[in-house]
CSV table of C-alpha atoms in Angstrom, one decimal:
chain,number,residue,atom,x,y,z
A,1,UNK,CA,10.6,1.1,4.3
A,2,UNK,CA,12.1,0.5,7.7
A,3,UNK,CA,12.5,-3.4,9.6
A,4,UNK,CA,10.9,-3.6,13.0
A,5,UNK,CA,11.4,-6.9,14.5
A,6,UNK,CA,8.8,-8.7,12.5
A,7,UNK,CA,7.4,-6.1,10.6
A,8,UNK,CA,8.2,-3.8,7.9
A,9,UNK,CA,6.7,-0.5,7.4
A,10,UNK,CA,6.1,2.0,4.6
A,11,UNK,CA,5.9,5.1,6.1
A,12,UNK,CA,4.5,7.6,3.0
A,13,UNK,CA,3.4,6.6,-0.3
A,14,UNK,CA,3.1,9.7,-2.8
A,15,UNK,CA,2.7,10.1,-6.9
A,16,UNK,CA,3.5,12.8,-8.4
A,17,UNK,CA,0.5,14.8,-10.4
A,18,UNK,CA,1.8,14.1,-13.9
A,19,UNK,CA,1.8,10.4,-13.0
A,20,UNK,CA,-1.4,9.6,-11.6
A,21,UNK,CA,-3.8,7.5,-12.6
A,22,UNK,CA,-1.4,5.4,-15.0
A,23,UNK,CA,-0.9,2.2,-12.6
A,24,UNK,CA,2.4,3.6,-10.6
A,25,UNK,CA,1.0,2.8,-7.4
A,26,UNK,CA,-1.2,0.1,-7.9
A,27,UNK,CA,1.7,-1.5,-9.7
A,28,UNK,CA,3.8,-0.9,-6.4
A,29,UNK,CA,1.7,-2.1,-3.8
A,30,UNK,CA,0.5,-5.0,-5.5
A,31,UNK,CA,4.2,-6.4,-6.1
A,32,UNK,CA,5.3,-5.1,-2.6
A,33,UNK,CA,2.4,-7.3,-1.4
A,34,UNK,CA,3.7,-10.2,-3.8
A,35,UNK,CA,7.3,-9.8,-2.0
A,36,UNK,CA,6.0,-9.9,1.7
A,37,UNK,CA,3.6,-12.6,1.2
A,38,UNK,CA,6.6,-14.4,-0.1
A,39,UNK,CA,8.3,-13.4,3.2
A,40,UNK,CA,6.0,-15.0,5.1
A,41,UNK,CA,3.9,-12.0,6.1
A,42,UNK,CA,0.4,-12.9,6.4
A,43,UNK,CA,-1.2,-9.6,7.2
A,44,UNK,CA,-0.7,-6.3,6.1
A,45,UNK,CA,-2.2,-3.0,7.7
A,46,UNK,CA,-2.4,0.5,6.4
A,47,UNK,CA,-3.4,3.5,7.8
A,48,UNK,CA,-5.0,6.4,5.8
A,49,UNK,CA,-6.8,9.3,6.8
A,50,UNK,CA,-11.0,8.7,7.1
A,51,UNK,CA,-11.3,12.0,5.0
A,52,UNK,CA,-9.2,10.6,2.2
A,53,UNK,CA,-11.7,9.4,0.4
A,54,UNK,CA,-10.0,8.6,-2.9
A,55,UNK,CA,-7.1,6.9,-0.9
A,56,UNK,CA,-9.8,4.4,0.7
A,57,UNK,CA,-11.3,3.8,-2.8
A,58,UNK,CA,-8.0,2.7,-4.1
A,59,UNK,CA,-6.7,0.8,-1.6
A,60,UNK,CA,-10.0,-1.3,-1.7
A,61,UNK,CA,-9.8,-1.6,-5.5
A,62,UNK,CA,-6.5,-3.5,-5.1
A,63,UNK,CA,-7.9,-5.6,-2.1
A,64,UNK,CA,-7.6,-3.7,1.4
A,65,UNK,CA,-10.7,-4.3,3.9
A,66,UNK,CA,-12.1,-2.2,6.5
């Protein structure tokens, strides 16, 4: 995570193979989300390639629009 003014950004979010699907990253996004809604941030962007199709699905299942 890096501070830019008013914003922080994640730059890379990776899990290793041997622990996908067991909640890692769900469990990490939806507290980081917890701690900058507490900060006062009211939106939060992400970026992810438009081929990355089980990206998208996850970051939708945890509450990310188009």
């Amino acid at each position: 995570m890096r501070s830019l003014s008013n914003e922080e950004e994640l730059l890379s979010l990776g899990v290793l193979k041997s622990n996908r699907r067991n909640g890692v990253a769900k469990n990490f996004l939806l507290k980081l989300k917890e701690i900058l809604l507490k900060k006062y941030f009211f939106r939060i962007f992400l970026e992810v390639r438009v081929e990355n199709n089980a990206a998208i699905c996850f970051y939708k299942l945890i509450g990310f629009k188009n």
